[in-house]
mmCIF file of C-alpha atoms and ligand atoms in Angstrom:
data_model
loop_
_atom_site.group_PDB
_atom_site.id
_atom_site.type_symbol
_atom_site.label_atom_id
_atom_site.label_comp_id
_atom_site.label_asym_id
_atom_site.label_seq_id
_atom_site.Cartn_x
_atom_site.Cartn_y
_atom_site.Cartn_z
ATOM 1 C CA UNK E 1406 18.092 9.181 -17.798
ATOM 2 C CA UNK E 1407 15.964 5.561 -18.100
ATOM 3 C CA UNK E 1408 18.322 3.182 -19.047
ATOM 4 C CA UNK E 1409 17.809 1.415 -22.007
ATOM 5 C CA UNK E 1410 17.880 -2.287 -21.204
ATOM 6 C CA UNK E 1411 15.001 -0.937 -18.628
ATOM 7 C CA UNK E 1412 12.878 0.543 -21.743
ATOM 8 C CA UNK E 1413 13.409 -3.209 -23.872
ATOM 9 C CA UNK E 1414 12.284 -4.886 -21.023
ATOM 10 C CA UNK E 1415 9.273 -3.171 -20.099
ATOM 11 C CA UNK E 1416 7.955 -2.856 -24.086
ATOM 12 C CA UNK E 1417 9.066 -6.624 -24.284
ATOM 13 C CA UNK E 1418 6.959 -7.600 -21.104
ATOM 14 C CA UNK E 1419 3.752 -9.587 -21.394
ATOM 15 C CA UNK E 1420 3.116 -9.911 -17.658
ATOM 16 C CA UNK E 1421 4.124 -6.006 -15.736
ATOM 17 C CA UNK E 1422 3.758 -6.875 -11.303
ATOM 18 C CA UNK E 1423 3.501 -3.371 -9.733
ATOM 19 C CA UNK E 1424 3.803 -3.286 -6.242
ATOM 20 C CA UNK E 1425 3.335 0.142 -4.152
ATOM 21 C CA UNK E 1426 3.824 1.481 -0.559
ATOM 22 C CA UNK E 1427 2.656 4.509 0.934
ATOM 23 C CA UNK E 1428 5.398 6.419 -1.206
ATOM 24 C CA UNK E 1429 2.913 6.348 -4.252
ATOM 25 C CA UNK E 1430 0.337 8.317 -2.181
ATOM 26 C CA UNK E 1431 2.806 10.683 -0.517
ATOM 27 C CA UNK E 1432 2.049 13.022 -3.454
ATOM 28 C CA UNK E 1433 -1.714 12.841 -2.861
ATOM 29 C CA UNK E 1434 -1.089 14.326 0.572
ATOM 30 C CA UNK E 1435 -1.316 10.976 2.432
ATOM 31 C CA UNK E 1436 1.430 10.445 4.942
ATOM 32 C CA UNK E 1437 4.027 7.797 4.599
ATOM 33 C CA UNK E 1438 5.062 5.643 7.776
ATOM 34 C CA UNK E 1439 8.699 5.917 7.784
ATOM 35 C CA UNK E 1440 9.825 8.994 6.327
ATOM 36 C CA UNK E 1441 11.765 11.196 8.626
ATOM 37 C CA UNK E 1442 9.880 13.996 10.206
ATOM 38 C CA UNK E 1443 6.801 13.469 7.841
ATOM 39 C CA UNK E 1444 6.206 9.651 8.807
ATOM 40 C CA UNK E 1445 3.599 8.525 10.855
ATOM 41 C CA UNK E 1446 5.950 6.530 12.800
ATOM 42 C CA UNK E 1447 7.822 9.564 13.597
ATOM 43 C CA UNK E 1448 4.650 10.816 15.285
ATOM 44 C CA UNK E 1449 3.060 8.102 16.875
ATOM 45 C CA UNK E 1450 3.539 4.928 17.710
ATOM 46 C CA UNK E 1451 2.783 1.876 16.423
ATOM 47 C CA UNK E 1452 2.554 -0.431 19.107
ATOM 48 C CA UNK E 1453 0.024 1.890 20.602
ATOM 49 C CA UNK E 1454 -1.837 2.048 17.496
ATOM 50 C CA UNK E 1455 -1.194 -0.639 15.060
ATOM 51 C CA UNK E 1456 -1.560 -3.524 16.996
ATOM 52 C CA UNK E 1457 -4.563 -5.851 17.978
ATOM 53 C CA UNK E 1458 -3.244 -5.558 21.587
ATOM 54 C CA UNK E 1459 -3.928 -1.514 21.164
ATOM 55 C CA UNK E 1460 -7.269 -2.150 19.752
ATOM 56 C CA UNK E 1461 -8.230 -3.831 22.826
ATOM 57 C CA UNK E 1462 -6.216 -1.661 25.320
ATOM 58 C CA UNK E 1463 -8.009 1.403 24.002
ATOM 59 C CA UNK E 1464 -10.765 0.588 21.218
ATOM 60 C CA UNK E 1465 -11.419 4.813 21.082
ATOM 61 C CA UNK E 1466 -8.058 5.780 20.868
ATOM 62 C CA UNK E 1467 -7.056 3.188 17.790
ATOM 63 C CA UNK E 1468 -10.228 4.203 15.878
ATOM 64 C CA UNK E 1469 -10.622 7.759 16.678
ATOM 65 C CA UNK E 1470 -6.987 7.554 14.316
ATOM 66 C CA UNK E 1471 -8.314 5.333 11.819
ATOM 67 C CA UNK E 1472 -11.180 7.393 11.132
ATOM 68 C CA UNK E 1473 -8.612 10.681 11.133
ATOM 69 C CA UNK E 1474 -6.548 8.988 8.469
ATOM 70 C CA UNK E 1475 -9.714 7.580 6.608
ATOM 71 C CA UNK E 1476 -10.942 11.353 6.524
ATOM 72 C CA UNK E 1477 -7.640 12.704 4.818
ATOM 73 C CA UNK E 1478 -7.834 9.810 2.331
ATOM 74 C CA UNK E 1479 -11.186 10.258 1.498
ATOM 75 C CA UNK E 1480 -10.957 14.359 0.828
ATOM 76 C CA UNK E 1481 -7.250 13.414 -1.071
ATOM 77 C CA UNK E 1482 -7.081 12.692 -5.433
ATOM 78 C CA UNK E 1483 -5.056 10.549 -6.726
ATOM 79 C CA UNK E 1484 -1.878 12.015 -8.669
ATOM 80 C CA UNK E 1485 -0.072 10.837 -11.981
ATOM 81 C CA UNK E 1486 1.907 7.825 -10.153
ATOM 82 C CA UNK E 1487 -1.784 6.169 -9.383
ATOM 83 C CA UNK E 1488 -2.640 7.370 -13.000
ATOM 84 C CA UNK E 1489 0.025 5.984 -14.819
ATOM 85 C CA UNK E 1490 0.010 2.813 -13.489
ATOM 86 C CA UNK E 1491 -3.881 2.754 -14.519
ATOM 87 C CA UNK E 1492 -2.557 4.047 -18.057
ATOM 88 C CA UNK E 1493 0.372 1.312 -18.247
ATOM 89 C CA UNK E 1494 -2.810 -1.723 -17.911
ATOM 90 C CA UNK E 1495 -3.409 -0.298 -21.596
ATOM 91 C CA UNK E 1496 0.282 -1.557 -22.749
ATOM 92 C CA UNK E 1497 0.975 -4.306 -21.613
ATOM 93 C CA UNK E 1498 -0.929 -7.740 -21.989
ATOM 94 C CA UNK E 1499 -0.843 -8.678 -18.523
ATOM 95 C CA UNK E 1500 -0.848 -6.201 -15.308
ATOM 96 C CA UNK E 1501 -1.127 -7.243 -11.668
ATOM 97 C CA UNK E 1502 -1.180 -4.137 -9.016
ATOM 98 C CA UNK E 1503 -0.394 -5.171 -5.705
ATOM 99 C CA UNK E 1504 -0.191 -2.448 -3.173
ATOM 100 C CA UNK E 1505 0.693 -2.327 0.222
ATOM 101 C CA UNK E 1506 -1.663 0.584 1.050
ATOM 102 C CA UNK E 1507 -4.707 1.134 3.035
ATOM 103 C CA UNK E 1508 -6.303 3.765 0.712
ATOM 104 C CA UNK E 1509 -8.589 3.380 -2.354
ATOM 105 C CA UNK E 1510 -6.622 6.115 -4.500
ATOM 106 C CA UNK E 1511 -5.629 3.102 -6.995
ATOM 107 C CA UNK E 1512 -9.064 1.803 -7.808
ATOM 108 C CA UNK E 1513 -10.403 6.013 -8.122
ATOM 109 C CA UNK E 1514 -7.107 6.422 -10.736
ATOM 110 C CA UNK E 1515 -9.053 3.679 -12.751
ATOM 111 C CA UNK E 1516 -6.916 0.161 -11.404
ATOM 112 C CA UNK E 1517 -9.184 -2.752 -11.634
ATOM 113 C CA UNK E 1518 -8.465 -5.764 -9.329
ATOM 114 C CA UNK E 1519 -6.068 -4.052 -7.271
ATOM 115 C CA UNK E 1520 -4.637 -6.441 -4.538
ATOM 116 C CA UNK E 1521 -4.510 -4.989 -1.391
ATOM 117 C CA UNK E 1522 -2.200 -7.039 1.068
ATOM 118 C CA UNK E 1523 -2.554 -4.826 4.289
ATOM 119 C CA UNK E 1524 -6.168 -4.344 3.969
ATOM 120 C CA UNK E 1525 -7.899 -1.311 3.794
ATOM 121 C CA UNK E 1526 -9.048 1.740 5.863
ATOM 122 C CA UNK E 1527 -12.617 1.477 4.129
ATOM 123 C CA UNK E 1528 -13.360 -2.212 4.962
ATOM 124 C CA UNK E 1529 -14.120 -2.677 8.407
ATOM 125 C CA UNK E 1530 -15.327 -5.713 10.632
ATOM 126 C CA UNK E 1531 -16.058 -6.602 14.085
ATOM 127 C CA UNK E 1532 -13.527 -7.547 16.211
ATOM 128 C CA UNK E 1533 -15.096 -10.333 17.877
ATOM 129 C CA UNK E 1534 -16.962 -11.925 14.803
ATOM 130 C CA UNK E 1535 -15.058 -10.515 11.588
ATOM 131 C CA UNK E 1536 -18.115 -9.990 9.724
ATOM 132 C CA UNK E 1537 -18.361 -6.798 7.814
ATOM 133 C CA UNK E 1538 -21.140 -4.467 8.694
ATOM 134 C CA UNK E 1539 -24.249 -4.164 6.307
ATOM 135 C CA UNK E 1540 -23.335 -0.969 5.114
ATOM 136 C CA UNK E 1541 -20.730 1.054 4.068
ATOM 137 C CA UNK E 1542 -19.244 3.622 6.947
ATOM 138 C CA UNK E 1543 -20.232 7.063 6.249
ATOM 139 C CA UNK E 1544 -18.302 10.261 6.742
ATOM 140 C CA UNK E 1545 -16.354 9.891 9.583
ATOM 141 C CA UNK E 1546 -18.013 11.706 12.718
ATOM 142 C CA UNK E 1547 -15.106 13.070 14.086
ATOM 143 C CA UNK E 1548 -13.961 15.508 11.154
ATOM 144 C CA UNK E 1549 -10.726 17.167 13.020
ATOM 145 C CA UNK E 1550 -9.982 13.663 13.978
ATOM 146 C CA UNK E 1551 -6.602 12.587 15.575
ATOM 147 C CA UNK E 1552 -8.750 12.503 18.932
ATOM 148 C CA UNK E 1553 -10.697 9.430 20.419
ATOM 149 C CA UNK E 1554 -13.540 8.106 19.333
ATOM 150 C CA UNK E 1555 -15.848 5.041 20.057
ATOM 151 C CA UNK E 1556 -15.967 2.657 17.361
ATOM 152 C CA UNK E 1557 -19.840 1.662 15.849
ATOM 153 C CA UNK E 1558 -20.761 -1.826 17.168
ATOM 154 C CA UNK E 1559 -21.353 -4.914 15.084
ATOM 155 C CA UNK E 1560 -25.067 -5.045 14.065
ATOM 156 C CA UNK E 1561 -24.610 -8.971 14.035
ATOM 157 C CA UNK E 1562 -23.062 -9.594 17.490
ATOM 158 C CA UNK E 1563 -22.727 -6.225 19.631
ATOM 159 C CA UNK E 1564 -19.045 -6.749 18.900
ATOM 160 C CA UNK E 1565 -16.880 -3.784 18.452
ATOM 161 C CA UNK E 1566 -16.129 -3.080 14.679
ATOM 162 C CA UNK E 1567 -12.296 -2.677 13.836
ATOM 163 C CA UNK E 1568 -10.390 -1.054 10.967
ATOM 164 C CA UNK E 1569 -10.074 -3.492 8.168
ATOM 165 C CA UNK E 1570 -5.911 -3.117 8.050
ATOM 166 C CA UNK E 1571 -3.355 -5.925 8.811
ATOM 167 C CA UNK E 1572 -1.475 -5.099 11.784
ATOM 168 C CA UNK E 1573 1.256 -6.029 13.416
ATOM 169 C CA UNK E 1574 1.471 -9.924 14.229
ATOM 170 C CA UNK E 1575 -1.357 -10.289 12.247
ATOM 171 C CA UNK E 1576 -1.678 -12.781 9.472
ATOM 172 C CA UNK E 1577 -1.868 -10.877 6.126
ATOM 173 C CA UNK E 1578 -5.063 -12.064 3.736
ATOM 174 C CA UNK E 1579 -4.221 -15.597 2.004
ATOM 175 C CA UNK E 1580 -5.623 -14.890 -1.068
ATOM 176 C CA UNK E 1581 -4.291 -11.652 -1.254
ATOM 177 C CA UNK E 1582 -0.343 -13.305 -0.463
ATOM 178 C CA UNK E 1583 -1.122 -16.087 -2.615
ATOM 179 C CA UNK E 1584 -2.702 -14.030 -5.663
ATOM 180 C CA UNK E 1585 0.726 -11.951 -5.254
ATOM 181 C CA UNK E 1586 3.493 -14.654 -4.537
ATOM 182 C CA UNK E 1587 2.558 -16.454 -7.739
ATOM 183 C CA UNK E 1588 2.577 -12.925 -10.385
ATOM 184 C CA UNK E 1589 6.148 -12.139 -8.752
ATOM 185 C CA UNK E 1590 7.216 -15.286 -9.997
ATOM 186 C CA UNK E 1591 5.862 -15.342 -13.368
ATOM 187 C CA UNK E 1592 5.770 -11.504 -14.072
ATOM 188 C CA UNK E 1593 8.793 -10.272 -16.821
ATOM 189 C CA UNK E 1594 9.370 -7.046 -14.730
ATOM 190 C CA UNK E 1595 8.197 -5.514 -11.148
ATOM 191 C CA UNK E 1596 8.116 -2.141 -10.764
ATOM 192 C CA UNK E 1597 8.373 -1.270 -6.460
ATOM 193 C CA UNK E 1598 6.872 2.070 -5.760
ATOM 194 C CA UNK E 1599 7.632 4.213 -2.623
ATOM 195 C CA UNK E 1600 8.290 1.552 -0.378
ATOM 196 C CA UNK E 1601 10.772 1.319 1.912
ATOM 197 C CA UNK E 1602 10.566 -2.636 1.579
ATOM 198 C CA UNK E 1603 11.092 -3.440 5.413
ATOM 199 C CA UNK E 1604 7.310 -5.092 5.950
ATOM 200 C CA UNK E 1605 7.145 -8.968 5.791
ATOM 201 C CA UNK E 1606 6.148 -10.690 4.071
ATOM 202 C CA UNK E 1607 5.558 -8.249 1.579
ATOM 203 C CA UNK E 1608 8.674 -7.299 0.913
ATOM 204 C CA UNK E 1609 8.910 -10.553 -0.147
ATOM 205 C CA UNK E 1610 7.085 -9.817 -3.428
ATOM 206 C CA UNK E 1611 9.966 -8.098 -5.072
ATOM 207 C CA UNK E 1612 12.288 -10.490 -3.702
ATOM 208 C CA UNK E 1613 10.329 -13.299 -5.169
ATOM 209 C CA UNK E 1614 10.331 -11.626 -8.479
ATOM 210 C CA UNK E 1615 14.115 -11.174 -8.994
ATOM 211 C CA UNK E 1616 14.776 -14.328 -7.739
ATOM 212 C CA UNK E 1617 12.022 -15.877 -10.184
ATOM 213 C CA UNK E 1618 14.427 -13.906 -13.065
ATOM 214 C CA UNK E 1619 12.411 -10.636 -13.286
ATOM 215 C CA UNK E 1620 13.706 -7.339 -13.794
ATOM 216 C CA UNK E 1621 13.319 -5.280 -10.896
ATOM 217 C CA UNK E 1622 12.829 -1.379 -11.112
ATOM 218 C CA UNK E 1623 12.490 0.944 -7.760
ATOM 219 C CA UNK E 1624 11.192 4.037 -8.060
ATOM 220 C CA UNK E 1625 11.521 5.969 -4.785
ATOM 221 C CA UNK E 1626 13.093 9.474 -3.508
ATOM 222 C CA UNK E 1627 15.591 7.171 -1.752
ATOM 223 C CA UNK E 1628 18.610 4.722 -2.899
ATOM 224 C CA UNK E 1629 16.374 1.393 -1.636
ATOM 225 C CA UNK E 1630 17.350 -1.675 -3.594
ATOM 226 C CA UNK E 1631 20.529 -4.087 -3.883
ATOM 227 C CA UNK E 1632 21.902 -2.621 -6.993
ATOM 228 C CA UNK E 1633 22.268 -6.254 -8.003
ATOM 229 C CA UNK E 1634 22.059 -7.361 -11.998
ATOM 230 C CA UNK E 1635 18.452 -6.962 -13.495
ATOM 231 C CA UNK E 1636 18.031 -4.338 -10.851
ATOM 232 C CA UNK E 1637 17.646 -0.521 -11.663
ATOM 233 C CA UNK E 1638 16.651 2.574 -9.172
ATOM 234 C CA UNK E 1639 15.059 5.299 -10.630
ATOM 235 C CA UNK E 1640 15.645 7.792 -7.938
ATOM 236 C CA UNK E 1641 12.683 10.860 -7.834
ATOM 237 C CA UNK E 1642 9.211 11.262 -6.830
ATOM 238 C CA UNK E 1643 7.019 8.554 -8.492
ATOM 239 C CA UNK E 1644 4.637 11.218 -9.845
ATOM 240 C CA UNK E 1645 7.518 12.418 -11.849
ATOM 241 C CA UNK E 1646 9.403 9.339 -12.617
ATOM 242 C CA UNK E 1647 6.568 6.794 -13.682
ATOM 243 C CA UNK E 1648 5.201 8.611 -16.288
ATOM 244 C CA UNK E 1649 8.609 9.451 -17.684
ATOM 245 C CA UNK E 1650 9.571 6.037 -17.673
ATOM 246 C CA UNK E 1651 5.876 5.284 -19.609
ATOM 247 C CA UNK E 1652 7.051 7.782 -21.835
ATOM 248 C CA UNK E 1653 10.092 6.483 -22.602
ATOM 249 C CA UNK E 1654 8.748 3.157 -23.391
ATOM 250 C CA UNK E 1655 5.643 3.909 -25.164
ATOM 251 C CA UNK E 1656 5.135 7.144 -26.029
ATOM 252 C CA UNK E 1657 5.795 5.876 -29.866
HETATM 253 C C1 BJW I 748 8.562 8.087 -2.153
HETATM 254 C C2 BJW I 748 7.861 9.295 -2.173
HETATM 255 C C3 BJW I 748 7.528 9.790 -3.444
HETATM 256 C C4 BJW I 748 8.216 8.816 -0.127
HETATM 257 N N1 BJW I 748 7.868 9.094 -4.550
HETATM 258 N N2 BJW I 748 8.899 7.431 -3.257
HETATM 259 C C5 BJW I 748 11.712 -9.391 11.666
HETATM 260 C C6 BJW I 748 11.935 -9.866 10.412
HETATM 261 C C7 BJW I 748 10.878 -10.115 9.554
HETATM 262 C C8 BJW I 748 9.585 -9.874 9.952
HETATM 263 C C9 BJW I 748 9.360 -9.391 11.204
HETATM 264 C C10 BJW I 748 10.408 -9.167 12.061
HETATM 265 N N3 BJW I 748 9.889 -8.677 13.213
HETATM 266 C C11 BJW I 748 8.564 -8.603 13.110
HETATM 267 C C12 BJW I 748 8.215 -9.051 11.892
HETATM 268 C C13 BJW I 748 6.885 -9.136 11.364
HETATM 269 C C14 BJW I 748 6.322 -7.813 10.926
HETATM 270 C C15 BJW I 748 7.385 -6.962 10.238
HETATM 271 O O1 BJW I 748 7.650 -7.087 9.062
HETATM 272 N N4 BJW I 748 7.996 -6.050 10.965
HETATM 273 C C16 BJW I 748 9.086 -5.235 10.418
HETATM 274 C C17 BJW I 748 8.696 -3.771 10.514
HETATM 275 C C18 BJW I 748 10.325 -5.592 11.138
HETATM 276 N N5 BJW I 748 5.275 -8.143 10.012
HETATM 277 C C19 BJW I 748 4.046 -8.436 10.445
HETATM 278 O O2 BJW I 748 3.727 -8.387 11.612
HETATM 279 C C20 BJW I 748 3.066 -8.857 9.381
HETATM 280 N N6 BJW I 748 2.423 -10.040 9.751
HETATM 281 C C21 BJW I 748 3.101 -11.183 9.919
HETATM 282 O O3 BJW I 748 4.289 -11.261 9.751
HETATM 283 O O4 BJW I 748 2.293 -12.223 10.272
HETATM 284 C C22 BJW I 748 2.915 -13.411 10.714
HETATM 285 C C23 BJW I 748 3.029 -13.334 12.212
HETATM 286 C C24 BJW I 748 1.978 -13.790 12.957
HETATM 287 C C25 BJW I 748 2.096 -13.740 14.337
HETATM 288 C C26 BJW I 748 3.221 -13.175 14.951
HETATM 289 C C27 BJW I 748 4.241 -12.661 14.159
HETATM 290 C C28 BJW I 748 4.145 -12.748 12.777
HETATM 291 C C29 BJW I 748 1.963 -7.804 9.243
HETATM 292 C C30 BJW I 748 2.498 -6.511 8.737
HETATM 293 C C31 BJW I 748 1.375 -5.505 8.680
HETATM 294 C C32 BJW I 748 1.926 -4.114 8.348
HETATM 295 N N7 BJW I 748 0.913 -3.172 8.549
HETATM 296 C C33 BJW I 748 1.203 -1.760 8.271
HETATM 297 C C34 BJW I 748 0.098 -0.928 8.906
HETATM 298 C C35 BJW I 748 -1.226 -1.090 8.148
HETATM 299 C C36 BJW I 748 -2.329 -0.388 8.858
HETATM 300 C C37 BJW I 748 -2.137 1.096 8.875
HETATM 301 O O5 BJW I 748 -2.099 1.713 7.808
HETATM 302 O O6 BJW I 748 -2.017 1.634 9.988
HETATM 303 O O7 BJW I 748 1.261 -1.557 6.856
HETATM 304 S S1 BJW I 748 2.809 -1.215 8.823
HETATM 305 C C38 BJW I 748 3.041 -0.069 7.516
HETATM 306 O O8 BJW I 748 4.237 -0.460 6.800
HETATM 307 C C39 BJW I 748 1.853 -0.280 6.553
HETATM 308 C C40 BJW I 748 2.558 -0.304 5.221
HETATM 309 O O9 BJW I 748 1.765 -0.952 4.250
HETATM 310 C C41 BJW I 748 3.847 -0.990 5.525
HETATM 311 C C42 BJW I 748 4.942 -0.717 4.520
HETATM 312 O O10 BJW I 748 5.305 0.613 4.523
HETATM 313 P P1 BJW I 748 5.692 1.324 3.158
HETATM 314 O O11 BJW I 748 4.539 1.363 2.265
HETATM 315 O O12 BJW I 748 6.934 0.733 2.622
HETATM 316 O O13 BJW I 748 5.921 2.832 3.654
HETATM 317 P P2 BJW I 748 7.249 3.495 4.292
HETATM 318 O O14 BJW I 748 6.817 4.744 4.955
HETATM 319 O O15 BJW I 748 8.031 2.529 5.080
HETATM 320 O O16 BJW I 748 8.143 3.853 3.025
HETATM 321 C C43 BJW I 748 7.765 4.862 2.106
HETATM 322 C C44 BJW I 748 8.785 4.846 0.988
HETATM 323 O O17 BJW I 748 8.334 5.739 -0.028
HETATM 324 C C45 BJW I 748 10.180 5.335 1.418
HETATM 325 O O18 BJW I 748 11.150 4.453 0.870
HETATM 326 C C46 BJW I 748 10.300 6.722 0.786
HETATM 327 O O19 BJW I 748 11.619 7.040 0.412
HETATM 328 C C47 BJW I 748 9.392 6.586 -0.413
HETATM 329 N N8 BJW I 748 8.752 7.835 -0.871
HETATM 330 N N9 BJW I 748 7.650 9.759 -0.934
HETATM 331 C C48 BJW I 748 8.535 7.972 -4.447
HETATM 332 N N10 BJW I 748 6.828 10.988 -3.610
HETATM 333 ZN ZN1 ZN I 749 -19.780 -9.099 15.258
#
């Protein structure tokens, strides 16, 4: 059941913030981090991965990963979660989509101007000059991936090119923060996607909004959220529960 005061305030919303984690893409066969036993942090870890230090440490290891996960994401679809929230830019007169992700599933669903705050897996740059290569990377050469593998060099500087994520300790895009900080505190309502909402500063985003006056909606498979006032949890996979909440507030 969607409550009501939910439905009035999303038809009666001129500016909609939606911000996603890696719950949004679960259903698209991408792996969240945290989730037990299908997580990637359950698997692997992070320090040894996710981190500049690891980068340097072990250059093949980190992108031989990077490359696995940028093969999955580039043989998954996106599913009716990334679709929706392409359908809800139709209804509303203002939509920002900020997502935490790394994958492009938002902008194939038909998002425009998504806002990507951790960067993404399809974007690299050299470590030592943090230009961008000339051209795009093309299939990744290691297709059953998960295994080491040399990253390309810079064609500007010889430098070693990284995965364009944000890791940990590292500063997260300004514009990117910025463009985000200032929707969550004009937007009406923010609607927080699969995410587990532990990341700063992006976790900030919702907090931002709710403090700004906003009403906050989670949609996630797990109770996340304060269960303050203004706050609702609508508990399910976001495949399922974003288009019925769409439903429910425009389907008339
Ligand atoms: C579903 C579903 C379905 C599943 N339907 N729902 C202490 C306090 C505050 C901050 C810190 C601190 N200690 C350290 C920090 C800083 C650190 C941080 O926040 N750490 C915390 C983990 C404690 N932050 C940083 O380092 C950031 N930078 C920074 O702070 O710079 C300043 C600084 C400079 C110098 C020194 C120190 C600080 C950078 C953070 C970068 C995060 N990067 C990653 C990896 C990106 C690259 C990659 O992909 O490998 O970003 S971490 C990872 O977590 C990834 C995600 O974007 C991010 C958030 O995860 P998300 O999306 O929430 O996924 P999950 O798995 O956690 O949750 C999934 C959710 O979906 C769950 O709730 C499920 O229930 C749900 N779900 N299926 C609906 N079908
Ligand atoms: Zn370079």
């Amino acid at each position: 059941m969607i409550p009501a005061p939910l439905i009035t305030a999303l038809r009666e919303a001129r500016h909609v913030l939606v911000f996603t984690g890696a719950g949004v893409s679960a259903e698209s066969g991408i792996a969240t981090f945290r989730d037990a036993l299908t997580g990637l942090w359950e698997r692997f870890d992070p320090a040894a991965l996710a981190t500049a230090d690891a980068f340097r440490r072990d250059p093949a290891l980190v992108w031989g990963w990077y490359e696995w996960r940028r093969m999955q994401v580039l043989q998954a679809q996106p599913n009716p979660a990334h679709q929706a929230i392409a359908a809800l830019a139709q209804h509303v007169a203002k939509l920002t989509l900020v997502t935490q992700n790394v994958d492009d599933l938002h902008e194939r669903a038909g998002s425009r101007e998504v806002i990507h705050l951790h960067g993404s897996l399809h974007q690299p740059r050299c470590f030592a000059c943090a230009r961008t290569p000339g051209e795009p990377l093309g299939m990744p050469d290691e297709p059953e991936g998960g295994r080491r593998l040399e990253p390309p060099h810079c064609l500007h500087c010889g430098g070693k090119l990284r995965p364009g994520v944000v890791w940990f300790g590292e500063s997260l895009p300004t514009q990117a923060l910025n463009a985000a900080f200032d929707a969550a505190a004009e937007c009406d309502v923010l609607i927080s996607i699969g995410t587990s909402g532990v990341v700063y500063p992006a976790a900030e985003v919702p907090e931002r909004a709710w403090r700004a006056g906003a009403v906050l909606v989670h949609i996630n498979l797990q109770p996340v959220g304060n269960h303050a006032e203004r706050e609702y949890l609508l508990r399910g996979a976001a495949a399922e529960q974003l288009p019925a909440l769409l439903h429910a507030a425009f389907a008339d």
